[in-house]
Amino acid sequence: MDDVTEPLTLHDSAQRGFASDNYAGVHPEVLAAIAAANGGHQVAYGEDVYTQHLNQVMADHFGDGIEVFPVFNGTGANVLALQSLLPRWGAVICATTAHINADENGAPERVGGMKLLTVASPDGKLTPELIDEQAWGWGDEHRAQPLAVSITQTTEVGTLYTVDEVRAIADHVHSKGMKLHMDGARLANAAASLGVPLRAFTRDAGVDILSFGGTKNGLLFGEAVVVLQPDASSGLLFLRKMNMQLASKMRFVSAQLIALLSGDLWLQSASHANAMAARLRTAVEAGIADGSLPGVGFSQPTQANAVFGVLPDGIADRLRESFRFYDWDAARREVRWMCSWDTTEDDIDAFVAAMKKELAQHTG
Ligand SMILES: Cc1ncc(COP(=O)(O)O)c(C=O)c1O
């Protein structure tokens, strides 16, 4: 074997921006866990020792009696979780900004076969009152039956539900005979921000089923559907395969989730991403206050790892020549700056300095 091909690096591995926590690479401890799980043979399709161990690791966080289904991605986790809560005639109440509504290309409807009943919410959060805008019409054969509610923690616009807010929603949802799903693509960021264990605002607050996110918190790929109330959900074993989310080499998904969750890597990484967003927020606020960032503002509070800013006309595109980030609502000049487990203080400081430079050159 003299003829070994060297692996290629085709990008500048020192370059980072604020486009998405999905732009970040894999945490070295997660890569090491994949390598450690390599070699030899293990039973495929989830009958391996890593997946068995993951069940225990998840139970350490969420308590006994849960069920864990590792999957490839978050859209798949959401579709599967919701399908397992609903009969064929079921509908799901969610915010218009929910990823399941705005960013999954209709997968819940097209693949999952359910209707989404949306509610406008300026901060991305539902409340019992907002849920009631769509929670009606049971028994009416002309209306898709509202049988589940989906909330996202942290939300798509960077906001956070308190433990009490989740509990109030769960109590309300259950009082109407519905079930509660939580899209936890950024669940670790929420726990880090709230300063409570993962189960405090999920299982203990009454959430029935969870899409547990790993990818945005440093995995190569991998999420899990976690059934917190087994009576609420059925058929996941079959739905996962039917929906093409059953990994044959599942040991490598499970090994990553174990690396994240068996120690405090999940919390360290999420806390770091949140701290970087707080640093960015504080630096921009200071620039607004001292006049070095004229016309800059915010559209949402910063409660985890996202900062939603508002920039003067024309600035975003010029700034993007050095740092990538997305327009959120271009008509409102609203942009999203997302921090990751690998964002550095220097990244933040360089970005804020670049913003100040642009504004000095093009305004005033
Ligand atoms: C709130 C939320 N849910 C779910 C997902 C998962 O999406 P994907 O299917 O890309 O893993 C994302 C990713 O952007 C997200 O932001």
JSON list of C-alpha atoms in Angstrom, two decimals, residues 95-297:
[
{"chain": "A", "resi": 95, "resn": "ALA", "atom": "CA", "xyz": [-45.96, 29.23, 14.46]},
{"chain": "A", "resi": 96, "resn": "THR", "atom": "CA", "xyz": [-45.67, 30.48, 10.86]},
{"chain": "A", "resi": 97, "resn": "THR", "atom": "CA", "xyz": [-41.94, 30.88, 11.49]},
{"chain": "A", "resi": 98, "resn": "ALA", "atom": "CA", "xyz": [-41.59, 27.22, 12.58]},
{"chain": "A", "resi": 99, "resn": "HIS", "atom": "CA", "xyz": [-38.95, 25.29, 10.66]},
{"chain": "A", "resi": 100, "resn": "ILE", "atom": "CA", "xyz": [-41.57, 22.63, 9.91]},
{"chain": "A", "resi": 101, "resn": "ASN", "atom": "CA", "xyz": [-43.64, 25.30, 8.15]},
{"chain": "A", "resi": 102, "resn": "ALA", "atom": "CA", "xyz": [-41.06, 27.65, 6.66]},
{"chain": "A", "resi": 103, "resn": "ASP", "atom": "CA", "xyz": [-37.97, 25.57, 5.94]},
{"chain": "A", "resi": 104, "resn": "GLU", "atom": "CA", "xyz": [-38.82, 21.94, 5.26]},
{"chain": "A", "resi": 105, "resn": "ASN", "atom": "CA", "xyz": [-40.19, 22.28, 1.75]},
{"chain": "A", "resi": 106, "resn": "GLY", "atom": "CA", "xyz": [-43.55, 20.94, 2.84]},
{"chain": "A", "resi": 107, "resn": "ALA", "atom": "CA", "xyz": [-42.07, 17.65, 4.09]},
{"chain": "A", "resi": 108, "resn": "PRO", "atom": "CA", "xyz": [-44.49, 17.38, 7.05]},
{"chain": "A", "resi": 109, "resn": "GLU", "atom": "CA", "xyz": [-47.39, 17.77, 4.61]},
{"chain": "A", "resi": 110, "resn": "ARG", "atom": "CA", "xyz": [-46.00, 15.93, 1.62]},
{"chain": "A", "resi": 111, "resn": "VAL", "atom": "CA", "xyz": [-44.07, 13.14, 3.30]},
{"chain": "A", "resi": 112, "resn": "GLY", "atom": "CA", "xyz": [-45.83, 13.07, 6.66]},
{"chain": "A", "resi": 113, "resn": "GLY", "atom": "CA", "xyz": [-49.31, 13.60, 5.22]},
{"chain": "A", "resi": 114, "resn": "MET", "atom": "CA", "xyz": [-50.40, 15.99, 7.97]},
{"chain": "A", "resi": 115, "resn": "LYS", "atom": "CA", "xyz": [-51.80, 19.50, 7.74]},
{"chain": "A", "resi": 116, "resn": "LEU", "atom": "CA", "xyz": [-50.03, 22.37, 9.47]},
{"chain": "A", "resi": 117, "resn": "LEU", "atom": "CA", "xyz": [-52.28, 25.01, 11.04]},
{"chain": "A", "resi": 118, "resn": "THR", "atom": "CA", "xyz": [-50.15, 28.11, 11.45]},
{"chain": "A", "resi": 119, "resn": "VAL", "atom": "CA", "xyz": [-50.35, 31.03, 13.82]},
{"chain": "A", "resi": 120, "resn": "ALA", "atom": "CA", "xyz": [-48.52, 34.35, 13.34]},
{"chain": "A", "resi": 121, "resn": "SER", "atom": "CA", "xyz": [-46.16, 35.10, 16.22]},
{"chain": "A", "resi": 122, "resn": "PRO", "atom": "CA", "xyz": [-43.77, 38.07, 16.11]},
{"chain": "A", "resi": 123, "resn": "ASP", "atom": "CA", "xyz": [-41.25, 36.44, 18.46]},
{"chain": "A", "resi": 124, "resn": "GLY", "atom": "CA", "xyz": [-41.58, 32.91, 17.07]},
{"chain": "A", "resi": 125, "resn": "LYS", "atom": "CA", "xyz": [-43.19, 31.62, 20.28]},
{"chain": "A", "resi": 126, "resn": "LEU", "atom": "CA", "xyz": [-46.63, 30.15, 20.82]},
{"chain": "A", "resi": 127, "resn": "THR", "atom": "CA", "xyz": [-48.79, 30.81, 23.87]},
{"chain": "A", "resi": 128, "resn": "PRO", "atom": "CA", "xyz": [-52.02, 29.12, 24.99]},
{"chain": "A", "resi": 129, "resn": "GLU", "atom": "CA", "xyz": [-53.93, 32.10, 23.54]},
{"chain": "A", "resi": 130, "resn": "LEU", "atom": "CA", "xyz": [-52.16, 31.87, 20.17]},
{"chain": "A", "resi": 131, "resn": "ILE", "atom": "CA", "xyz": [-52.71, 28.10, 20.07]},
{"chain": "A", "resi": 132, "resn": "ASP", "atom": "CA", "xyz": [-56.43, 28.71, 20.55]},
{"chain": "A", "resi": 133, "resn": "GLU", "atom": "CA", "xyz": [-56.56, 30.63, 17.26]},
{"chain": "A", "resi": 134, "resn": "GLN", "atom": "CA", "xyz": [-56.30, 27.21, 15.60]},
{"chain": "A", "resi": 135, "resn": "ALA", "atom": "CA", "xyz": [-57.43, 24.81, 18.33]},
{"chain": "A", "resi": 136, "resn": "TRP", "atom": "CA", "xyz": [-61.03, 24.30, 17.32]},
{"chain": "A", "resi": 137, "resn": "GLY", "atom": "CA", "xyz": [-63.22, 22.21, 15.07]},
{"chain": "A", "resi": 138, "resn": "TRP", "atom": "CA", "xyz": [-62.81, 18.78, 16.63]},
{"chain": "A", "resi": 139, "resn": "GLY", "atom": "CA", "xyz": [-65.39, 16.41, 15.27]},
{"chain": "A", "resi": 140, "resn": "ASP", "atom": "CA", "xyz": [-65.98, 18.53, 12.17]},
{"chain": "A", "resi": 141, "resn": "GLU", "atom": "CA", "xyz": [-65.22, 16.30, 9.23]},
{"chain": "A", "resi": 142, "resn": "HIS", "atom": "CA", "xyz": [-64.48, 19.37, 7.07]},
{"chain": "A", "resi": 143, "resn": "ARG", "atom": "CA", "xyz": [-61.52, 20.46, 9.18]},
{"chain": "A", "resi": 144, "resn": "ALA", "atom": "CA", "xyz": [-58.18, 18.72, 9.62]},
{"chain": "A", "resi": 145, "resn": "GLN", "atom": "CA", "xyz": [-58.24, 17.75, 13.27]},
{"chain": "A", "resi": 146, "resn": "PRO", "atom": "CA", "xyz": [-55.86, 19.74, 15.50]},
{"chain": "A", "resi": 147, "resn": "LEU", "atom": "CA", "xyz": [-54.31, 16.94, 17.53]},
{"chain": "A", "resi": 148, "resn": "ALA", "atom": "CA", "xyz": [-50.77, 18.15, 18.13]},
{"chain": "A", "resi": 149, "resn": "VAL", "atom": "CA", "xyz": [-48.86, 21.36, 18.74]},
{"chain": "A", "resi": 150, "resn": "SER", "atom": "CA", "xyz": [-45.23, 21.89, 17.79]},
{"chain": "A", "resi": 151, "resn": "ILE", "atom": "CA", "xyz": [-42.98, 24.46, 19.45]},
{"chain": "A", "resi": 152, "resn": "THR", "atom": "CA", "xyz": [-39.30, 25.12, 18.75]},
{"chain": "A", "resi": 153, "resn": "GLN", "atom": "CA", "xyz": [-36.74, 25.59, 21.52]},
{"chain": "A", "resi": 154, "resn": "THR", "atom": "CA", "xyz": [-34.81, 27.83, 20.93]},
{"chain": "A", "resi": 155, "resn": "THR", "atom": "CA", "xyz": [-37.05, 29.34, 18.26]},
{"chain": "A", "resi": 156, "resn": "GLU", "atom": "CA", "xyz": [-36.14, 30.04, 14.66]},
{"chain": "A", "resi": 157, "resn": "VAL", "atom": "CA", "xyz": [-35.80, 33.74, 15.59]},
{"chain": "A", "resi": 158, "resn": "GLY", "atom": "CA", "xyz": [-33.44, 33.07, 18.49]},
{"chain": "A", "resi": 159, "resn": "THR", "atom": "CA", "xyz": [-35.96, 33.41, 21.31]},
{"chain": "A", "resi": 160, "resn": "LEU", "atom": "CA", "xyz": [-36.36, 31.11, 24.27]},
{"chain": "A", "resi": 161, "resn": "TYR", "atom": "CA", "xyz": [-39.29, 29.59, 26.15]},
{"chain": "A", "resi": 162, "resn": "THR", "atom": "CA", "xyz": [-38.96, 29.62, 29.95]},
{"chain": "A", "resi": 163, "resn": "VAL", "atom": "CA", "xyz": [-39.71, 26.41, 31.83]},
{"chain": "A", "resi": 164, "resn": "ASP", "atom": "CA", "xyz": [-43.01, 27.88, 32.99]},
{"chain": "A", "resi": 165, "resn": "GLU", "atom": "CA", "xyz": [-43.99, 28.90, 29.47]},
{"chain": "A", "resi": 166, "resn": "VAL", "atom": "CA", "xyz": [-43.43, 25.36, 28.19]},
{"chain": "A", "resi": 167, "resn": "ARG", "atom": "CA", "xyz": [-45.39, 23.94, 31.13]},
{"chain": "A", "resi": 168, "resn": "ALA", "atom": "CA", "xyz": [-48.30, 26.32, 30.53]},
{"chain": "A", "resi": 169, "resn": "ILE", "atom": "CA", "xyz": [-48.39, 25.30, 26.86]},
{"chain": "A", "resi": 170, "resn": "ALA", "atom": "CA", "xyz": [-48.19, 21.59, 27.71]},
{"chain": "A", "resi": 171, "resn": "ASP", "atom": "CA", "xyz": [-51.00, 21.85, 30.26]},
{"chain": "A", "resi": 172, "resn": "HIS", "atom": "CA", "xyz": [-53.15, 23.75, 27.79]},
{"chain": "A", "resi": 173, "resn": "VAL", "atom": "CA", "xyz": [-52.41, 21.37, 24.92]},
{"chain": "A", "resi": 174, "resn": "HIS", "atom": "CA", "xyz": [-53.20, 18.33, 27.07]},
{"chain": "A", "resi": 175, "resn": "SER", "atom": "CA", "xyz": [-56.36, 19.90, 28.47]},
{"chain": "A", "resi": 176, "resn": "LYS", "atom": "CA", "xyz": [-57.64, 20.01, 24.89]},
{"chain": "A", "resi": 177, "resn": "GLY", "atom": "CA", "xyz": [-56.69, 16.40, 24.21]},
{"chain": "A", "resi": 178, "resn": "MET", "atom": "CA", "xyz": [-53.73, 17.33, 22.00]},
{"chain": "A", "resi": 179, "resn": "LYS", "atom": "CA", "xyz": [-50.06, 16.30, 22.20]},
{"chain": "A", "resi": 180, "resn": "LEU", "atom": "CA", "xyz": [-46.92, 18.42, 22.38]},
{"chain": "A", "resi": 181, "resn": "HIS", "atom": "CA", "xyz": [-43.86, 18.13, 20.14]},
{"chain": "A", "resi": 182, "resn": "MET", "atom": "CA", "xyz": [-40.71, 20.16, 20.67]},
{"chain": "A", "resi": 183, "resn": "ASP", "atom": "CA", "xyz": [-38.31, 20.84, 17.79]},
{"chain": "A", "resi": 184, "resn": "GLY", "atom": "CA", "xyz": [-35.04, 20.88, 19.71]},
{"chain": "A", "resi": 185, "resn": "ALA", "atom": "CA", "xyz": [-32.60, 21.49, 16.89]},
{"chain": "A", "resi": 186, "resn": "ARG", "atom": "CA", "xyz": [-31.02, 23.97, 19.35]},
{"chain": "A", "resi": 187, "resn": "LEU", "atom": "CA", "xyz": [-32.12, 22.30, 22.59]},
{"chain": "A", "resi": 188, "resn": "ALA", "atom": "CA", "xyz": [-28.63, 22.47, 24.12]},
{"chain": "A", "resi": 189, "resn": "ASN", "atom": "CA", "xyz": [-28.48, 26.23, 23.53]},
{"chain": "A", "resi": 190, "resn": "ALA", "atom": "CA", "xyz": [-31.78, 26.53, 25.37]},
{"chain": "A", "resi": 191, "resn": "ALA", "atom": "CA", "xyz": [-30.55, 24.49, 28.35]},
{"chain": "A", "resi": 192, "resn": "ALA", "atom": "CA", "xyz": [-27.35, 26.53, 28.48]},
{"chain": "A", "resi": 193, "resn": "SER", "atom": "CA", "xyz": [-29.31, 29.74, 28.43]},
{"chain": "A", "resi": 194, "resn": "LEU", "atom": "CA", "xyz": [-31.91, 28.66, 30.99]},
{"chain": "A", "resi": 195, "resn": "GLY", "atom": "CA", "xyz": [-29.26, 27.09, 33.25]},
{"chain": "A", "resi": 196, "resn": "VAL", "atom": "CA", "xyz": [-31.39, 24.00, 33.90]},
{"chain": "A", "resi": 197, "resn": "PRO", "atom": "CA", "xyz": [-31.07, 20.29, 32.97]},
{"chain": "A", "resi": 198, "resn": "LEU", "atom": "CA", "xyz": [-32.44, 19.18, 29.59]},
{"chain": "A", "resi": 199, "resn": "ARG", "atom": "CA", "xyz": [-35.37, 17.39, 31.17]},
{"chain": "A", "resi": 200, "resn": "ALA", "atom": "CA", "xyz": [-36.57, 20.44, 33.15]},
{"chain": "A", "resi": 201, "resn": "PHE", "atom": "CA", "xyz": [-38.12, 22.14, 30.14]},
{"chain": "A", "resi": 202, "resn": "THR", "atom": "CA", "xyz": [-38.93, 18.99, 28.15]},
{"chain": "A", "resi": 203, "resn": "ARG", "atom": "CA", "xyz": [-40.14, 15.87, 29.91]},
{"chain": "A", "resi": 204, "resn": "ASP", "atom": "CA", "xyz": [-40.74, 17.49, 33.31]},
{"chain": "A", "resi": 205, "resn": "ALA", "atom": "CA", "xyz": [-42.62, 20.35, 31.67]},
{"chain": "A", "resi": 206, "resn": "GLY", "atom": "CA", "xyz": [-44.95, 17.99, 29.80]},
{"chain": "A", "resi": 207, "resn": "VAL", "atom": "CA", "xyz": [-43.43, 17.68, 26.31]},
{"chain": "A", "resi": 208, "resn": "ASP", "atom": "CA", "xyz": [-44.51, 14.37, 24.75]},
{"chain": "A", "resi": 209, "resn": "ILE", "atom": "CA", "xyz": [-41.91, 13.98, 22.03]},
{"chain": "A", "resi": 210, "resn": "LEU", "atom": "CA", "xyz": [-38.69, 15.70, 21.13]},
{"chain": "A", "resi": 211, "resn": "SER", "atom": "CA", "xyz": [-36.57, 16.21, 18.05]},
{"chain": "A", "resi": 212, "resn": "PHE", "atom": "CA", "xyz": [-33.16, 16.27, 19.73]},
{"chain": "A", "resi": 213, "resn": "GLY", "atom": "CA", "xyz": [-30.58, 18.25, 17.76]},
{"chain": "A", "resi": 214, "resn": "GLY", "atom": "CA", "xyz": [-26.93, 17.30, 17.45]},
{"chain": "A", "resi": 215, "resn": "THR", "atom": "CA", "xyz": [-25.72, 18.68, 14.13]},
{"chain": "A", "resi": 216, "resn": "LYS", "atom": "CA", "xyz": [-25.83, 22.37, 15.06]},
{"chain": "A", "resi": 217, "resn": "ASN", "atom": "CA", "xyz": [-23.91, 21.59, 18.24]},
{"chain": "A", "resi": 218, "resn": "GLY", "atom": "CA", "xyz": [-20.86, 20.00, 16.65]},
{"chain": "A", "resi": 219, "resn": "LEU", "atom": "CA", "xyz": [-21.88, 16.64, 15.19]},
{"chain": "A", "resi": 220, "resn": "LEU", "atom": "CA", "xyz": [-20.99, 15.60, 11.65]},
{"chain": "A", "resi": 221, "resn": "PHE", "atom": "CA", "xyz": [-24.66, 14.72, 11.32]},
{"chain": "A", "resi": 222, "resn": "GLY", "atom": "CA", "xyz": [-27.21, 13.11, 13.55]},
{"chain": "A", "resi": 223, "resn": "GLU", "atom": "CA", "xyz": [-30.30, 13.90, 15.56]},
{"chain": "A", "resi": 224, "resn": "ALA", "atom": "CA", "xyz": [-32.65, 11.71, 17.54]},
{"chain": "A", "resi": 225, "resn": "VAL", "atom": "CA", "xyz": [-36.37, 11.45, 18.06]},
{"chain": "A", "resi": 226, "resn": "VAL", "atom": "CA", "xyz": [-36.80, 11.05, 21.81]},
{"chain": "A", "resi": 227, "resn": "VAL", "atom": "CA", "xyz": [-40.18, 9.80, 22.96]},
{"chain": "A", "resi": 228, "resn": "LEU", "atom": "CA", "xyz": [-40.72, 11.25, 26.42]},
{"chain": "A", "resi": 229, "resn": "GLN", "atom": "CA", "xyz": [-44.24, 9.91, 26.95]},
{"chain": "A", "resi": 230, "resn": "PRO", "atom": "CA", "xyz": [-44.42, 6.50, 25.27]},
{"chain": "A", "resi": 231, "resn": "ASP", "atom": "CA", "xyz": [-48.24, 6.49, 25.47]},
{"chain": "A", "resi": 232, "resn": "ALA", "atom": "CA", "xyz": [-48.40, 9.53, 23.20]},
{"chain": "A", "resi": 233, "resn": "SER", "atom": "CA", "xyz": [-46.56, 8.08, 20.21]},
{"chain": "A", "resi": 234, "resn": "SER", "atom": "CA", "xyz": [-46.72, 4.91, 18.15]},
{"chain": "A", "resi": 235, "resn": "GLY", "atom": "CA", "xyz": [-45.11, 3.22, 15.18]},
{"chain": "A", "resi": 236, "resn": "LEU", "atom": "CA", "xyz": [-41.76, 5.00, 15.19]},
{"chain": "A", "resi": 237, "resn": "LEU", "atom": "CA", "xyz": [-39.82, 1.83, 14.53]},
{"chain": "A", "resi": 238, "resn": "PHE", "atom": "CA", "xyz": [-41.64, 1.39, 11.24]},
{"chain": "A", "resi": 239, "resn": "LEU", "atom": "CA", "xyz": [-42.04, 5.06, 10.37]},
{"chain": "A", "resi": 240, "resn": "ARG", "atom": "CA", "xyz": [-38.28, 5.64, 10.61]},
{"chain": "A", "resi": 241, "resn": "LYS", "atom": "CA", "xyz": [-37.53, 3.03, 7.95]},
{"chain": "A", "resi": 242, "resn": "MET", "atom": "CA", "xyz": [-40.51, 4.04, 5.78]},
{"chain": "A", "resi": 243, "resn": "ASN", "atom": "CA", "xyz": [-39.30, 7.63, 5.83]},
{"chain": "A", "resi": 244, "resn": "MET", "atom": "CA", "xyz": [-35.73, 6.72, 4.89]},
{"chain": "A", "resi": 245, "resn": "GLN", "atom": "CA", "xyz": [-34.26, 7.78, 8.23]},
{"chain": "A", "resi": 246, "resn": "LEU", "atom": "CA", "xyz": [-32.94, 4.38, 9.33]},
{"chain": "A", "resi": 247, "resn": "ALA", "atom": "CA", "xyz": [-29.13, 4.45, 9.17]},
{"chain": "A", "resi": 248, "resn": "SER", "atom": "CA", "xyz": [-27.63, 1.07, 8.42]},
{"chain": "A", "resi": 249, "resn": "LYS", "atom": "CA", "xyz": [-24.32, 2.02, 10.09]},
{"chain": "A", "resi": 250, "resn": "MET", "atom": "CA", "xyz": [-26.16, 3.53, 13.04]},
{"chain": "A", "resi": 251, "resn": "ARG", "atom": "CA", "xyz": [-23.23, 3.00, 15.39]},
{"chain": "A", "resi": 252, "resn": "PHE", "atom": "CA", "xyz": [-21.63, 6.14, 13.96]},
{"chain": "A", "resi": 253, "resn": "VAL", "atom": "CA", "xyz": [-24.67, 8.35, 14.61]},
{"chain": "A", "resi": 254, "resn": "SER", "atom": "CA", "xyz": [-24.99, 6.94, 18.12]},
{"chain": "A", "resi": 255, "resn": "ALA", "atom": "CA", "xyz": [-21.26, 7.29, 18.87]},
{"chain": "A", "resi": 256, "resn": "GLN", "atom": "CA", "xyz": [-21.50, 10.99, 18.02]},
{"chain": "A", "resi": 257, "resn": "LEU", "atom": "CA", "xyz": [-24.52, 11.55, 20.25]},
{"chain": "A", "resi": 258, "resn": "ILE", "atom": "CA", "xyz": [-22.75, 9.69, 23.05]},
{"chain": "A", "resi": 259, "resn": "ALA", "atom": "CA", "xyz": [-19.69, 11.94, 22.64]},
{"chain": "A", "resi": 260, "resn": "LEU", "atom": "CA", "xyz": [-21.93, 14.97, 22.93]},
{"chain": "A", "resi": 261, "resn": "LEU", "atom": "CA", "xyz": [-24.08, 13.82, 25.83]},
{"chain": "A", "resi": 262, "resn": "SER", "atom": "CA", "xyz": [-22.07, 11.48, 28.05]},
{"chain": "A", "resi": 263, "resn": "GLY", "atom": "CA", "xyz": [-19.97, 14.29, 29.49]},
{"chain": "A", "resi": 264, "resn": "ASP", "atom": "CA", "xyz": [-20.64, 18.00, 29.25]},
{"chain": "A", "resi": 265, "resn": "LEU", "atom": "CA", "xyz": [-19.52, 18.62, 25.67]},
{"chain": "A", "resi": 266, "resn": "TRP", "atom": "CA", "xyz": [-23.12, 19.46, 24.71]},
{"chain": "A", "resi": 267, "resn": "LEU", "atom": "CA", "xyz": [-23.29, 22.13, 27.40]},
{"chain": "A", "resi": 268, "resn": "GLN", "atom": "CA", "xyz": [-19.79, 23.53, 26.89]},
{"chain": "A", "resi": 269, "resn": "SER", "atom": "CA", "xyz": [-20.30, 23.92, 23.15]},
{"chain": "A", "resi": 270, "resn": "ALA", "atom": "CA", "xyz": [-23.76, 25.44, 23.44]},
{"chain": "A", "resi": 271, "resn": "SER", "atom": "CA", "xyz": [-22.71, 27.76, 26.26]},
{"chain": "A", "resi": 272, "resn": "HIS", "atom": "CA", "xyz": [-19.79, 28.92, 24.17]},
{"chain": "A", "resi": 273, "resn": "ALA", "atom": "CA", "xyz": [-22.00, 29.64, 21.14]},
{"chain": "A", "resi": 274, "resn": "ASN", "atom": "CA", "xyz": [-24.42, 31.56, 23.37]},
{"chain": "A", "resi": 275, "resn": "ALA", "atom": "CA", "xyz": [-21.58, 33.53, 24.95]},
{"chain": "A", "resi": 276, "resn": "MET", "atom": "CA", "xyz": [-20.31, 34.53, 21.51]},
{"chain": "A", "resi": 277, "resn": "ALA", "atom": "CA", "xyz": [-23.79, 35.79, 20.55]},
{"chain": "A", "resi": 278, "resn": "ALA", "atom": "CA", "xyz": [-23.93, 37.77, 23.80]},
{"chain": "A", "resi": 279, "resn": "ARG", "atom": "CA", "xyz": [-20.53, 39.27, 23.00]},
{"chain": "A", "resi": 280, "resn": "LEU", "atom": "CA", "xyz": [-21.71, 40.27, 19.54]},
{"chain": "A", "resi": 281, "resn": "ARG", "atom": "CA", "xyz": [-24.91, 41.78, 20.93]},
{"chain": "A", "resi": 282, "resn": "THR", "atom": "CA", "xyz": [-23.01, 43.76, 23.56]},
{"chain": "A", "resi": 283, "resn": "ALA", "atom": "CA", "xyz": [-20.44, 45.03, 21.06]},
{"chain": "A", "resi": 284, "resn": "VAL", "atom": "CA", "xyz": [-23.14, 46.15, 18.61]},
{"chain": "A", "resi": 285, "resn": "GLU", "atom": "CA", "xyz": [-25.11, 47.80, 21.42]},
{"chain": "A", "resi": 286, "resn": "ALA", "atom": "CA", "xyz": [-21.97, 49.68, 22.47]},
{"chain": "A", "resi": 287, "resn": "GLY", "atom": "CA", "xyz": [-21.42, 50.79, 18.87]},
{"chain": "A", "resi": 288, "resn": "ILE", "atom": "CA", "xyz": [-25.00, 52.03, 18.63]},
{"chain": "A", "resi": 289, "resn": "ALA", "atom": "CA", "xyz": [-24.59, 53.91, 21.91]},
{"chain": "A", "resi": 290, "resn": "ASP", "atom": "CA", "xyz": [-21.30, 55.61, 20.98]},
{"chain": "A", "resi": 291, "resn": "GLY", "atom": "CA", "xyz": [-22.42, 56.46, 17.44]},
{"chain": "A", "resi": 292, "resn": "SER", "atom": "CA", "xyz": [-19.96, 54.18, 15.62]},
{"chain": "A", "resi": 293, "resn": "LEU", "atom": "CA", "xyz": [-22.78, 51.96, 14.30]},
{"chain": "A", "resi": 294, "resn": "PRO", "atom": "CA", "xyz": [-25.31, 54.54, 13.07]},
{"chain": "A", "resi": 295, "resn": "GLY", "atom": "CA", "xyz": [-28.63, 53.15, 11.86]},
{"chain": "A", "resi": 296, "resn": "VAL", "atom": "CA", "xyz": [-27.97, 49.67, 13.24]},
{"chain": "A", "resi": 297, "resn": "GLY", "atom": "CA", "xyz": [-30.60, 48.01, 15.46]}
]
